[in-house]
Amino acid sequence: MGNLAVKTLDTSLERAQYYRQLLTDIAALEVMLEDGLFERNEMHIGAEQEFCLVNADWEPSMNAPKILSDLNEPHFTPELTRYNLEINLDPRRLQGTCLSDMHNQLRDLLGRAQEAAARHGDKIILTGVLPTISTRHLSQAYMAPLNRYRILNEAVKHVRDSDLEMHIKGVDEVNLHHDSIMYEGCNTSFQSHLQIDPEDFSSAYNWAQAIAGPVLSVCANSPLLMGRELWEETRIALFSQSVDTRRSTFRLNEREPRVGFGSEWETGSAADFFKRSVARYRSLISTDFEASDSLEQVNRGQAPALTALSLYNGTVYPWNRLCYGRGGKKPHLRIENRYLPSGPTTADEIANLAFWTGIMTGRPSEFDDIRKKMDFRDAKKNFFHAARYGMSAQFRWQGKDVPARELLLDFFLPIAYRGLSRMQVAGADITKYLKLIENRIRSQSGAEWKIRTYRELRKELRQPDALRVLTASLYNRSLKGYPVATWKKYTCNEVFSGRRSASVRDLMSTRIITAHENDSAALVVHLMKWNGFHHLPVLDGKQELIGLLSWKDVGELADSPEIYDMRIADLMKTELITTGPDKSIRSARELMASYGIHCLPVVSGRELIGLLTSTDIDNED
C-alpha cells in the first residue's frame, strides 16, 4: 500500500469512483503494453528488509514509531506492528558489483537503525518469525498507529464477517483464534525484486513459480512459533491464514486465500494477470485519486501511477507478486519474491537474492514454456513441501522425485552461476554469495540451526528462557556477520543474557488436562488418580473456568461406590483464587501462602490459559 492515505469502500459513490479508476488503470496498462512504452532489456534488482525490534528481555518492543521518528530517513518505513520496521533499499542495475553494493547499503542502514534502537534500549533481530512473540504481542495495542492498518483490519473483518482461526500442524501444533490481522505481524521477510521484460512476462512468471520450492528450501529460517516446532518456513502457513478473508472454501469469488501460490500457470499479458486477480479477489480499500485519469496521462505521453491498480495489488499477496513501477524514465514490470524470510544475517539474505536472481536470469531455453515440461500442481506441491520440510524435502522435477540437496547442487546452483555471469555481475560477487548457498546446502539452513539449538536449550531451560536465549543467540551471531552455515550452538554467556525475573506466564503449565462440568465424576476422579494429578480445572460449555477439583478433596472417593452417583458440580470448588499471566512470581507465592493453597488457575478474563502450582515455583527457586 505504500504511503497512501487509504479509506474504506463504504458508500456506493466511493465504490463507483474506485472501480471506475481501477478499470481505467487496467485499460491504460493494456495501451502501454501494446504501444511498447515499458522499459526493456534492462534488468534491475531491489529489496525490502523487514526486521524485528526487541527490548532488554528479548521480547517484542513497542518503540518502532519512536525509532522511526528518530531515524527520520526516507529508506525506513513503518510496518503493521510496533515491533517491526522496513528498509527500502535502492534499486540497482543487475551488473558489476550490484550485490556487494546492496549488501554494503543494507549493513549501513541497519547500523543506523541499531544505533537509534539502542537509544531506546532495543535491539534489531533478523528472523522470519521472532521466537519470543506470544499471543499478548498480537493484540491491537501492538498495532502501529496508522490509519491504513486499522482500515485494512476492519475491511478484512467486514468481508469475512467472523473472527479468524489459525491452525498449523508440524512436529507440534497451534490452534489459535484471533480477531484481527495482527498475526501477519509475526512475519518478517526479505522481499526481493527483479525487473522483467513485458514480452517475457508469462515465461518469467511461470519460471519463478516453478523454482519457488527449491529456492525456498535452502532459505528456510522460521521453524518456530510461540515455542512450537511447526514448518521449516512457518511463515508460509502463518501469513496465508492471517489475512484470509474467506468464510468457507466455497466462497464463489474467492476460492483461494489472498496469500497464496496460485492455481494454474499464467498465460497472456501482464494486463491479463491483473484482470484474473481482480476477478478472484474483491477490493478492500480505496484512496483519493488524481484529477486526471491514467488513460489521459498515457495519451499525453506520461507514465501514470496506476493508483487504484497498485492499491488493489497491495492487498493481494501471491508469493510471487507482479508489480508495476515508475523508477526510471519509463515504467517497468517486476516480480516481487515474497517468500524469502528475513535473516539470519545480511550475508545470507544477499546470498538468497543472488541465488534466486541467478536462477531467474539463467533460465534454460527449454524452460521458456514451463507448461510443456511440468504440471502446475507439481510446482505448487514442491513449494509447500519446501515450506514444511526445508532441505529434507523431495521435489518432483522433470518427471522424477529428487532430494532437495541433490537438485540444488546439481541443477539449480550451476544455473545461478550462468545467470549472474550472463548479466555481467562481478565474478567476485558471484563466487562470494553463491558459495554461501553451496555451504548452506552442504551444512545447515537457518531453520535447521534453530531447531537443533532450541531442542538443546530445552534440556536446560524452561521454555520462555529457551526462547529468549535463542533470540539472544540470533542477535549475537548476526552482529558478527558469520553466515548461518558456520553457526554452532549457544554459549554460556548467551544463556545468562536470556534470563530475566520470571512472571507467572513463564512458569505456568499450558498443556493441561481439564474436565467439563457434564463429565462423569467417577471417570474424572480416576483420571486424576491414574495420572497423579493434584488439581484439575473444570470448564463450562463456553470453555470458561467455573471450578477446580483438588485431589485432597476427592481422593478418598476414588474407590467408593458413591462416586458413580455424584456430579462434577458436587465435587469442585467454585470460589476460585486465580492469577493473571503477567503477575510476578512473588505475588503468586504470597497468594498461595495467604489462602493455604498449592495451585492457581491462570486466567485472562474467564478464559483459562494455564495452571501454576507450588511445585512450579519451588523448581524455579
Coordinates of C-alpha atoms in Angstrom, one line a residue:
M1 CA 0.0 0.0 0.0
G2 CA 3.0 2.3 0.2
N3 CA 2.3 5.6 2.0
L4 CA -1.2 6.1 0.5
A5 CA -3.9 7.6 2.7
V6 CA -6.5 4.9 2.4
K7 CA -10.2 4.8 3.2
T8 CA -13.0 2.3 3.3
L9 CA -15.3 1.4 0.4
D10 CA -18.4 2.1 2.3
T11 CA -20.8 4.0 0.0
S12 CA -22.0 3.3 -3.5
L13 CA -20.4 6.6 -4.6
E14 CA -17.0 5.6 -3.2
R15 CA -17.2 2.1 -4.8
A16 CA -18.3 3.6 -8.2
Q17 CA -15.3 6.1 -8.2
Y18 CA -12.9 3.4 -7.1
Y19 CA -13.9 0.8 -9.7
R20 CA -14.0 3.4 -12.5
Q21 CA -10.4 4.3 -11.6
L22 CA -9.4 0.6 -11.4
L23 CA -10.9 -0.3 -14.8
T24 CA -9.3 2.7 -16.3
D25 CA -5.9 1.8 -14.9
I26 CA -6.1 -1.7 -16.4
A27 CA -7.1 -0.2 -19.8
A28 CA -4.1 2.2 -19.5
L29 CA -1.8 -0.7 -18.8
E30 CA -3.1 -2.5 -21.9
V31 CA -2.4 0.5 -24.0
M32 CA 1.2 0.9 -22.6
L33 CA 1.9 -2.8 -23.2
E34 CA 0.6 -2.6 -26.8
D35 CA 2.5 0.6 -27.6
G36 CA 5.8 -0.6 -26.1
L37 CA 6.0 2.1 -23.5
F38 CA 7.7 0.0 -20.9
E39 CA 11.4 -0.2 -20.1
R40 CA 13.0 -3.2 -21.8
N41 CA 16.3 -5.0 -22.0
E42 CA 17.5 -3.6 -18.7
M43 CA 17.2 -5.6 -15.5
H44 CA 17.3 -4.0 -12.1
I45 CA 17.1 -5.6 -8.6
G46 CA 15.8 -4.3 -5.4
A47 CA 14.9 -5.4 -1.9
E48 CA 12.9 -4.6 1.2
Q49 CA 14.3 -5.6 4.6
E50 CA 11.8 -6.2 7.3
F51 CA 13.2 -6.6 10.8
C52 CA 12.1 -7.0 14.4
L53 CA 12.8 -4.8 17.4
V54 CA 13.2 -6.4 20.9
N55 CA 13.5 -4.9 24.3
A56 CA 16.0 -5.8 27.1
D57 CA 14.1 -9.0 27.8
W58 CA 14.5 -10.1 24.1
E59 CA 10.7 -9.7 23.7
P60 CA 8.8 -7.6 21.1
S61 CA 9.3 -3.8 21.7
M62 CA 6.7 -1.1 21.4
N63 CA 9.2 1.5 20.2
A64 CA 9.1 1.2 16.4
P65 CA 7.2 4.6 15.9
K66 CA 9.7 6.4 18.2
I67 CA 12.7 4.8 16.5
L68 CA 11.3 5.6 13.0
S69 CA 10.9 9.2 14.1
D70 CA 14.4 9.4 15.4
L71 CA 15.8 8.0 12.2
N72 CA 13.9 10.5 10.0
E73 CA 15.3 8.7 7.0
P74 CA 13.3 8.0 3.8
H75 CA 14.7 4.5 3.4
F76 CA 12.8 3.4 6.5
T77 CA 9.0 2.9 6.6
P78 CA 6.6 1.6 9.3
E79 CA 5.1 -1.9 9.3
L80 CA 2.0 -3.4 10.8
T81 CA 3.2 -3.7 14.4
R82 CA 5.1 -1.5 16.9
Y83 CA 8.0 -4.0 16.9
N84 CA 8.6 -4.1 13.1
L85 CA 10.2 -1.7 10.6
E86 CA 11.2 -1.9 7.0
I87 CA 14.1 -0.7 4.9
N88 CA 13.6 0.0 1.2
L89 CA 17.0 -0.5 -0.5
D90 CA 17.9 1.5 -3.6
P91 CA 17.2 -0.4 -6.8
R92 CA 20.4 -1.3 -8.8
R93 CA 21.2 -2.3 -12.3
L94 CA 21.9 -6.1 -12.3
Q95 CA 25.5 -5.9 -13.3
G96 CA 29.0 -5.4 -11.8
T97 CA 29.2 -5.1 -8.0
C98 CA 25.5 -4.6 -7.5
L99 CA 25.2 -7.4 -4.9
S100 CA 28.1 -6.3 -2.7
D101 CA 26.9 -2.6 -3.1
M102 CA 23.5 -3.6 -2.0
H103 CA 25.0 -5.5 0.9
N104 CA 27.0 -2.5 2.0
Q105 CA 24.0 -0.2 1.9
L106 CA 21.9 -2.8 3.9
R107 CA 24.6 -3.0 6.6
D108 CA 24.9 0.8 6.8
L109 CA 21.2 1.3 7.2
L110 CA 20.8 -1.5 9.7
G111 CA 23.7 0.1 11.6
R112 CA 21.9 3.4 11.8
A113 CA 18.7 1.6 12.9
Q114 CA 20.7 -0.3 15.6
E115 CA 22.1 2.9 17.0
A116 CA 18.6 4.5 17.1
A117 CA 17.1 1.4 18.7
A118 CA 19.9 1.3 21.3
R119 CA 18.8 4.8 22.5
H120 CA 15.5 3.2 23.4
G121 CA 17.0 0.1 25.0
D122 CA 16.1 -2.0 22.0
K123 CA 18.0 -4.3 19.6
I124 CA 17.4 -5.5 16.0
I125 CA 16.7 -9.1 15.1
L126 CA 16.7 -10.6 11.6
T127 CA 14.5 -13.6 11.6
G128 CA 11.4 -14.8 9.7
V129 CA 9.4 -15.3 12.9
L130 CA 10.6 -13.8 16.2
P131 CA 10.9 -16.7 18.7
T132 CA 9.7 -14.7 21.7
I133 CA 6.4 -13.5 20.1
S134 CA 3.4 -14.7 22.2
T135 CA -0.3 -14.1 21.9
R136 CA -0.2 -11.0 24.1
H137 CA 2.0 -9.3 21.5
L138 CA -0.7 -9.8 18.9
S139 CA -3.3 -7.6 20.5
Q140 CA -4.3 -4.4 18.7
A141 CA -2.4 -2.4 21.3
Y142 CA 0.7 -3.5 19.4
M143 CA -0.6 -2.3 16.0
A144 CA 1.3 0.6 14.5
P145 CA -0.7 3.8 15.0
L146 CA -1.5 4.4 11.3
N147 CA -5.0 4.6 9.8
R148 CA -4.2 2.4 6.8
Y149 CA -3.6 -0.6 9.1
R150 CA -6.7 0.0 11.1
I151 CA -8.8 0.4 8.0
L152 CA -7.4 -2.7 6.3
N153 CA -8.0 -4.7 9.5
E154 CA -11.6 -3.5 9.6
A155 CA -12.1 -4.3 5.9
V156 CA -10.8 -7.9 6.3
K157 CA -13.0 -8.5 9.3
H158 CA -16.0 -7.0 7.4
V159 CA -15.5 -9.2 4.3
R160 CA -15.0 -12.3 6.5
D161 CA -17.8 -11.4 8.9
S162 CA -16.2 -13.6 11.6
D163 CA -13.0 -14.0 13.6
L164 CA -10.2 -15.9 12.1
E165 CA -8.9 -19.4 13.1
M166 CA -5.2 -20.2 12.9
H167 CA -4.3 -23.9 12.7
I168 CA -0.8 -25.1 11.8
K169 CA 0.4 -28.6 12.4
G170 CA 4.0 -29.7 12.2
V171 CA 6.0 -31.6 14.8
D172 CA 3.8 -29.6 17.2
E173 CA 0.6 -27.9 16.6
V174 CA -1.0 -24.5 17.2
N175 CA -4.7 -23.8 17.0
L176 CA -5.5 -20.1 17.7
H177 CA -8.5 -17.9 17.5
H178 CA -7.9 -14.2 16.6
D179 CA -10.0 -11.1 15.8
S180 CA -7.5 -9.1 13.8
I181 CA -4.8 -9.3 11.1
M182 CA -2.1 -8.9 13.7
Y183 CA -0.8 -12.4 13.1
E184 CA 0.6 -11.0 9.9
G185 CA 3.0 -9.0 12.1
C186 CA 4.7 -12.2 13.2
N187 CA 6.2 -12.5 9.7
T188 CA 9.3 -10.6 8.6
S189 CA 10.8 -11.1 5.1
F190 CA 13.5 -10.0 2.8
Q191 CA 11.3 -9.2 -0.2
S192 CA 13.4 -9.3 -3.4
H193 CA 12.5 -7.6 -6.7
L194 CA 13.6 -8.4 -10.2
Q195 CA 12.7 -6.4 -13.3
I196 CA 11.4 -8.3 -16.3
D197 CA 10.6 -7.6 -19.9
P198 CA 6.9 -7.3 -20.6
E199 CA 7.1 -9.6 -23.6
D200 CA 8.7 -12.3 -21.4
F201 CA 6.0 -11.9 -18.7
S202 CA 4.3 -15.4 -18.7
S203 CA 7.6 -17.3 -19.2
A204 CA 9.4 -15.4 -16.5
Y205 CA 6.5 -15.5 -14.0
N206 CA 5.9 -19.2 -14.6
W207 CA 9.6 -20.0 -14.2
A208 CA 9.5 -18.0 -10.9
Q209 CA 6.7 -20.3 -9.8
A210 CA 8.5 -23.4 -10.9
I211 CA 11.7 -22.7 -8.9
A212 CA 10.0 -21.4 -5.8
G213 CA 10.0 -24.7 -3.9
P214 CA 13.7 -25.5 -4.4
V215 CA 14.8 -21.9 -3.7
L216 CA 12.7 -21.7 -0.5
S217 CA 14.1 -25.0 0.8
V218 CA 17.6 -23.7 1.2
C219 CA 16.4 -20.3 2.6
A220 CA 14.0 -21.6 5.3
N221 CA 14.5 -19.8 8.6
S222 CA 11.2 -19.8 10.5
P223 CA 10.6 -23.2 12.2
L224 CA 9.2 -21.9 15.5
L225 CA 6.0 -20.1 16.6
M226 CA 5.4 -19.5 20.3
G227 CA 7.7 -22.3 21.3
R228 CA 6.1 -24.8 18.9
E229 CA 8.0 -26.6 16.2
L230 CA 5.9 -26.2 13.1
W231 CA 7.1 -25.9 9.5
E232 CA 10.7 -25.2 8.4
E233 CA 9.3 -22.0 7.0
T234 CA 6.2 -21.4 9.2
R235 CA 5.6 -18.0 7.6
I236 CA 4.0 -19.7 4.6
A237 CA 1.2 -21.1 6.6
L238 CA 1.0 -18.3 9.2
F239 CA 0.8 -15.4 6.6
S240 CA -1.7 -17.4 4.5
Q241 CA -4.2 -17.7 7.4
S242 CA -3.6 -14.3 9.0
V243 CA -5.4 -12.3 6.2
D244 CA -7.7 -15.0 4.9
T245 CA -11.0 -13.3 4.0
R246 CA -12.8 -16.5 3.1
R247 CA -15.6 -17.7 5.4
S248 CA -15.5 -21.1 3.6
T249 CA -13.7 -22.7 0.7
F250 CA -16.9 -22.4 -1.3
R251 CA -17.0 -18.6 -1.5
L252 CA -17.7 -18.1 -5.2
N253 CA -15.4 -15.2 -5.8
E254 CA -12.6 -16.2 -3.5
R255 CA -11.7 -19.9 -3.8
E256 CA -8.1 -19.2 -2.7
P257 CA -6.7 -17.2 0.1
R258 CA -5.4 -13.7 -0.6
V259 CA -1.9 -15.1 0.4
G260 CA -1.3 -18.0 -1.9
F261 CA 0.7 -19.7 -4.6
G262 CA -1.9 -19.6 -7.3
S263 CA -3.9 -22.4 -9.1
E264 CA -2.5 -22.6 -12.6
W265 CA 0.2 -21.4 -15.0
E266 CA -0.2 -17.8 -16.2
T267 CA -0.9 -17.1 -19.8
G268 CA -1.3 -13.9 -21.8
S269 CA 0.0 -10.4 -20.8
A270 CA 0.6 -8.7 -17.5
A271 CA -2.8 -6.9 -18.0
D272 CA -4.4 -10.4 -18.3
F273 CA -2.7 -11.3 -15.0
F274 CA -4.3 -8.4 -13.2
K275 CA -7.7 -9.0 -14.7
R276 CA -7.7 -12.5 -13.4
S277 CA -6.6 -11.3 -10.0
V278 CA -9.4 -8.6 -9.8
A279 CA -11.9 -11.3 -10.7
R280 CA -10.7 -13.6 -7.9
Y281 CA -10.3 -11.2 -5.0
R282 CA -12.6 -8.4 -4.0
S283 CA -11.2 -4.9 -3.4
L284 CA -10.9 -3.9 0.3
I285 CA -9.9 -0.3 0.4
S286 CA -9.7 2.9 -1.6
T287 CA -8.0 6.3 -1.6
D288 CA -8.3 9.8 -3.1
F289 CA -7.4 9.8 -6.8
E290 CA -5.7 12.4 -9.1
A291 CA -8.0 14.7 -11.1
S292 CA -6.9 13.3 -14.5
D293 CA -7.3 9.6 -15.1
S294 CA -4.5 7.2 -16.1
L295 CA -5.6 6.9 -19.8
E296 CA -5.5 10.6 -20.2
Q297 CA -1.9 10.6 -18.9
V298 CA -0.9 7.9 -21.3
N299 CA -2.3 9.9 -24.2
R300 CA -0.3 12.9 -23.1
G301 CA 2.9 10.7 -23.1
Q302 CA 3.1 10.5 -19.3
A303 CA 3.7 7.4 -17.2
P304 CA 0.7 7.1 -14.9
A305 CA 0.8 6.0 -11.3
L306 CA -2.0 3.4 -11.8
T307 CA -3.0 4.3 -8.3
A308 CA -6.1 2.2 -8.0
L309 CA -4.4 -0.9 -9.5
S310 CA -1.4 -0.5 -7.3
L311 CA -3.5 -0.1 -4.2
Y312 CA -5.5 -3.2 -5.1
N313 CA -2.3 -5.1 -5.8
G314 CA -1.0 -4.1 -2.4
T315 CA -3.9 -6.1 -0.7
V316 CA -3.3 -9.3 -2.6
Y317 CA -0.3 -11.3 -1.6
P318 CA 0.8 -14.1 -4.0
W319 CA 4.2 -15.5 -3.1
N320 CA 5.5 -14.2 -6.4
R321 CA 3.7 -10.9 -7.0
L322 CA 3.7 -9.0 -10.3
C323 CA 4.3 -5.2 -9.7
Y324 CA 4.1 -2.1 -11.8
G325 CA 6.5 0.7 -11.1
R326 CA 7.9 4.1 -12.3
G327 CA 11.5 4.1 -11.2
G328 CA 13.2 5.5 -14.3
K329 CA 12.3 7.4 -17.5
K330 CA 9.8 4.7 -18.4
P331 CA 7.5 2.4 -16.3
H332 CA 8.6 -1.1 -15.7
L333 CA 7.3 -4.5 -14.6
R334 CA 9.0 -6.6 -11.9
I335 CA 8.4 -9.8 -9.9
E336 CA 8.4 -9.4 -6.2
N337 CA 9.6 -12.6 -4.4
R338 CA 7.7 -12.5 -1.1
Y339 CA 8.6 -16.0 0.3
L340 CA 12.2 -15.3 1.3
P341 CA 12.5 -14.9 5.1
S342 CA 14.4 -12.2 6.9
G343 CA 17.8 -13.2 8.3
P344 CA 19.6 -14.8 9.8
T345 CA 22.4 -12.5 8.6
T346 CA 22.6 -9.8 5.9
A347 CA 25.2 -12.0 4.1
D348 CA 22.6 -14.9 4.0
E349 CA 19.9 -12.5 2.7
I350 CA 22.0 -11.2 -0.2
A351 CA 23.1 -14.7 -1.0
N352 CA 19.4 -15.7 -1.2
L353 CA 18.8 -12.8 -3.5
A354 CA 21.8 -13.7 -5.7
F355 CA 20.6 -17.4 -5.9
W356 CA 17.1 -16.5 -6.9
T357 CA 18.1 -13.8 -9.3
G358 CA 20.8 -16.1 -10.9
I359 CA 18.2 -18.8 -11.5
M360 CA 15.7 -16.4 -12.9
T361 CA 18.2 -14.9 -15.4
G362 CA 19.8 -18.2 -16.2
R363 CA 16.6 -19.9 -17.2
P364 CA 17.5 -22.6 -19.8
S365 CA 15.7 -22.2 -23.1
E366 CA 13.9 -25.5 -22.8
F367 CA 12.0 -24.0 -19.8
D368 CA 10.8 -20.9 -21.7
D369 CA 7.3 -22.6 -21.7
I370 CA 7.3 -24.5 -18.5
R371 CA 3.8 -25.6 -19.2
K372 CA 5.2 -28.2 -21.6
K373 CA 7.7 -29.5 -19.0
M374 CA 5.8 -29.5 -15.7
D375 CA 2.4 -29.9 -14.2
F376 CA 1.5 -26.8 -12.2
R377 CA 0.4 -29.0 -9.3
D378 CA 3.9 -30.4 -9.0
A379 CA 5.3 -26.8 -8.7
K380 CA 2.7 -26.0 -6.0
K381 CA 3.4 -29.3 -4.2
N382 CA 7.1 -28.6 -4.3
F383 CA 6.6 -25.2 -2.7
F384 CA 4.6 -26.5 0.2
H385 CA 7.0 -29.4 0.7
A386 CA 9.8 -26.9 0.9
A387 CA 7.9 -24.8 3.5
R388 CA 7.2 -27.9 5.6
Y389 CA 10.4 -29.8 5.3
G390 CA 13.1 -27.4 4.0
M391 CA 16.1 -29.2 2.6
S392 CA 14.7 -32.5 3.8
A393 CA 12.1 -32.3 1.1
Q394 CA 11.8 -34.4 -2.0
F395 CA 10.8 -32.5 -5.2
R396 CA 9.1 -33.6 -8.3
W397 CA 11.3 -32.3 -11.1
Q398 CA 11.3 -33.3 -14.8
G399 CA 9.2 -36.4 -14.0
K400 CA 11.4 -37.7 -11.2
D401 CA 11.4 -37.4 -7.4
V402 CA 14.7 -35.7 -6.4
P403 CA 16.1 -34.9 -2.9
A404 CA 16.3 -31.2 -2.3
R405 CA 20.1 -31.0 -1.7
E406 CA 20.8 -33.0 -4.9
L407 CA 18.5 -30.9 -7.0
L408 CA 20.0 -27.7 -5.6
L409 CA 23.6 -28.7 -6.0
D410 CA 23.5 -30.4 -9.4
F411 CA 20.8 -28.4 -11.2
F412 CA 20.0 -25.0 -9.8
L413 CA 23.4 -23.8 -8.5
P414 CA 25.0 -24.1 -11.9
I415 CA 22.1 -22.3 -13.5
A416 CA 22.5 -19.5 -10.9
Y417 CA 26.2 -19.1 -11.8
R418 CA 25.4 -18.9 -15.5
G419 CA 22.6 -16.4 -15.0
L420 CA 24.6 -14.0 -13.0
S421 CA 27.6 -14.3 -15.4
R422 CA 25.2 -13.7 -18.3
M423 CA 24.2 -10.4 -16.6
Q424 CA 27.9 -9.5 -16.2
V425 CA 27.7 -9.4 -12.4
A426 CA 31.2 -9.2 -11.0
G427 CA 32.9 -12.6 -10.6
A428 CA 33.9 -11.9 -7.1
D429 CA 30.3 -11.2 -6.1
I430 CA 29.1 -14.3 -7.8
T431 CA 31.6 -16.5 -6.1
K432 CA 31.2 -14.9 -2.7
Y433 CA 27.4 -15.2 -2.5
L434 CA 26.7 -18.4 -4.3
K435 CA 29.4 -20.1 -2.3
L436 CA 27.4 -19.2 0.8
I437 CA 24.4 -21.0 -0.7
E438 CA 26.6 -24.1 -1.5
N439 CA 27.9 -24.2 2.0
R440 CA 24.4 -23.9 3.4
I441 CA 23.2 -26.8 1.2
R442 CA 26.1 -28.9 2.5
S443 CA 25.7 -28.0 6.1
Q444 CA 22.6 -26.3 7.6
S445 CA 19.9 -23.8 7.0
G446 CA 18.7 -21.2 9.5
A447 CA 15.7 -23.4 10.3
E448 CA 17.8 -26.5 10.9
W449 CA 20.1 -24.5 13.2
K450 CA 17.2 -23.0 15.2
I451 CA 15.5 -26.4 15.8
R452 CA 18.7 -28.1 16.9
T453 CA 19.6 -25.2 19.2
Y454 CA 16.2 -24.9 20.7
R455 CA 16.0 -28.6 21.5
E456 CA 19.3 -28.4 23.2
L457 CA 18.2 -25.3 25.2
R458 CA 15.0 -27.0 26.3
K459 CA 17.1 -29.7 28.0
E460 CA 18.4 -27.0 30.4
L461 CA 15.9 -24.2 30.4
R462 CA 12.2 -23.5 30.8
Q463 CA 10.5 -22.6 27.5
P464 CA 10.4 -18.8 27.9
D465 CA 14.1 -18.6 28.8
A466 CA 15.0 -21.0 26.0
L467 CA 13.2 -18.7 23.5
R468 CA 15.0 -15.7 24.9
V469 CA 18.4 -17.4 24.7
L470 CA 17.6 -18.4 21.2
T471 CA 16.8 -14.8 20.3
A472 CA 19.9 -13.5 22.0
S473 CA 22.0 -16.1 20.1
L474 CA 20.4 -14.9 16.8
Y475 CA 21.4 -11.3 17.7
N476 CA 25.0 -12.1 18.7
R477 CA 25.7 -14.2 15.6
S478 CA 24.0 -11.7 13.3
L479 CA 26.2 -8.9 14.7
K480 CA 29.4 -10.9 13.9
G481 CA 28.1 -11.4 10.4
Y482 CA 29.1 -15.0 10.1
P483 CA 26.7 -16.9 7.7
V484 CA 24.4 -19.4 9.2
A485 CA 26.3 -22.4 7.6
T486 CA 29.1 -21.8 10.1
W487 CA 27.0 -21.3 13.3
K488 CA 27.5 -23.5 16.3
K489 CA 25.1 -23.7 19.3
Y490 CA 24.7 -21.2 22.1
T491 CA 27.3 -20.2 24.7
C492 CA 27.1 -19.8 28.5
N493 CA 27.1 -16.0 28.1
E494 CA 24.0 -16.2 25.9
V495 CA 22.3 -18.4 28.5
F496 CA 22.9 -15.7 31.1
S497 CA 21.7 -12.9 28.7
G498 CA 18.5 -14.7 28.0
R499 CA 17.3 -15.0 31.6
R500 CA 15.2 -12.5 33.5
S501 CA 12.9 -12.4 36.5
A502 CA 10.1 -14.9 35.9
S503 CA 6.5 -14.0 35.7
V504 CA 3.5 -16.3 36.1
R505 CA 3.4 -16.7 32.3
D506 CA 7.0 -18.1 32.4
L507 CA 6.3 -20.9 34.9
M508 CA 2.7 -21.8 34.3
S509 CA 1.8 -25.1 32.6
T510 CA -0.2 -24.6 29.4
R511 CA -0.5 -28.2 28.3
I512 CA -3.1 -29.1 30.9
I513 CA -6.0 -31.6 31.0
T514 CA -9.3 -30.1 32.0
A515 CA -12.7 -31.6 32.9
H516 CA -16.1 -30.5 31.7
E517 CA -18.9 -29.8 34.1
N518 CA -21.0 -32.6 32.4
D519 CA -18.3 -35.2 32.6
S520 CA -18.6 -38.4 34.6
A521 CA -17.4 -37.6 38.1
A522 CA -16.1 -41.2 38.5
L523 CA -14.1 -41.1 35.3
V524 CA -12.6 -37.7 36.1
V525 CA -11.5 -38.8 39.6
H526 CA -10.0 -41.9 38.2
L527 CA -8.1 -39.9 35.6
M528 CA -6.7 -37.8 38.4
K529 CA -5.7 -41.0 40.2
W530 CA -4.1 -42.7 37.2
N531 CA -2.1 -39.7 36.2
G532 CA -1.1 -38.4 39.6
F533 CA -3.0 -35.1 39.1
H534 CA -3.3 -33.0 42.2
H535 CA -5.6 -30.3 40.5
L536 CA -7.9 -30.4 37.6
P537 CA -9.7 -27.3 36.2
V538 CA -13.4 -27.6 35.3
L539 CA -14.8 -25.7 32.3
D540 CA -18.4 -25.0 31.2
G541 CA -20.0 -25.2 27.7
K542 CA -18.3 -21.9 26.7
Q543 CA -14.9 -23.3 27.7
E544 CA -14.8 -20.8 30.6
L545 CA -13.3 -21.7 34.0
I546 CA -16.1 -22.5 36.6
G547 CA -14.4 -24.7 39.1
L548 CA -11.3 -26.7 40.3
L549 CA -11.0 -30.2 41.5
S550 CA -8.4 -31.0 44.2
W551 CA -7.2 -34.5 44.9
K552 CA -7.1 -33.5 48.6
D553 CA -10.9 -33.2 48.4
V554 CA -11.8 -36.1 46.1
G555 CA -9.0 -38.7 46.6
E556 CA -10.9 -40.7 49.3
L557 CA -13.9 -41.1 46.9
A558 CA -11.9 -42.7 44.1
D559 CA -12.7 -46.3 45.2
S560 CA -16.0 -45.5 46.8
P561 CA -19.2 -46.8 45.1
E562 CA -20.9 -43.4 45.8
I563 CA -18.7 -41.7 43.3
Y564 CA -20.8 -43.1 40.5
D565 CA -23.9 -41.2 41.7
M566 CA -22.0 -37.9 42.1
R567 CA -21.7 -34.9 39.7
I568 CA -18.6 -32.8 39.0
A569 CA -20.6 -29.9 40.4
D570 CA -20.8 -31.8 43.7
L571 CA -17.0 -32.1 44.0
M572 CA -15.5 -29.0 42.6
K573 CA -14.6 -25.7 44.3
T574 CA -16.3 -22.8 42.8
E575 CA -14.9 -20.0 44.9
L576 CA -11.6 -19.8 43.0
I577 CA -8.4 -17.9 43.7
T578 CA -6.8 -17.1 40.4
T579 CA -4.0 -15.0 39.0
G580 CA -3.1 -13.3 35.7
P581 CA -0.2 -14.3 33.4
D582 CA 1.7 -11.1 33.9
K583 CA 1.7 -11.2 37.7
S584 CA 5.0 -11.7 39.4
I585 CA 6.0 -15.0 40.9
R586 CA 6.4 -13.3 44.3
S587 CA 2.7 -12.2 44.2
A588 CA 1.7 -15.7 43.2
R589 CA 3.7 -17.2 46.1
E590 CA 2.1 -14.8 48.6
L591 CA -1.4 -15.5 47.2
M592 CA -0.9 -19.3 47.7
A593 CA 0.5 -18.7 51.2
S594 CA -2.3 -16.4 52.2
Y595 CA -5.0 -18.9 51.2
G596 CA -3.1 -22.0 52.1
I597 CA -3.4 -23.4 48.6
H598 CA -0.9 -25.0 46.2
C599 CA -2.5 -24.2 42.8
L600 CA -3.5 -21.1 41.0
P601 CA -5.5 -21.2 37.7
V602 CA -4.1 -18.5 35.4
V603 CA -6.9 -16.7 33.6
S604 CA -7.4 -14.0 31.0
G605 CA -10.9 -12.8 31.8
R606 CA -12.7 -16.1 32.5
E607 CA -10.6 -18.0 29.9
L608 CA -8.2 -20.5 31.4
I609 CA -4.8 -20.1 29.8
G610 CA -2.6 -22.0 32.3
L611 CA -2.0 -23.6 35.7
L612 CA 0.6 -22.6 38.3
T613 CA 1.5 -24.9 41.2
S614 CA 3.7 -24.5 44.2
T615 CA 5.9 -27.2 42.6
D616 CA 6.5 -24.9 39.6
I617 CA 7.6 -22.1 41.9
D618 CA 9.8 -24.4 44.0
N619 CA 11.5 -25.8 40.9
E620 CA 12.3 -22.2 39.8
D621 CA 13.9 -21.4 43.1

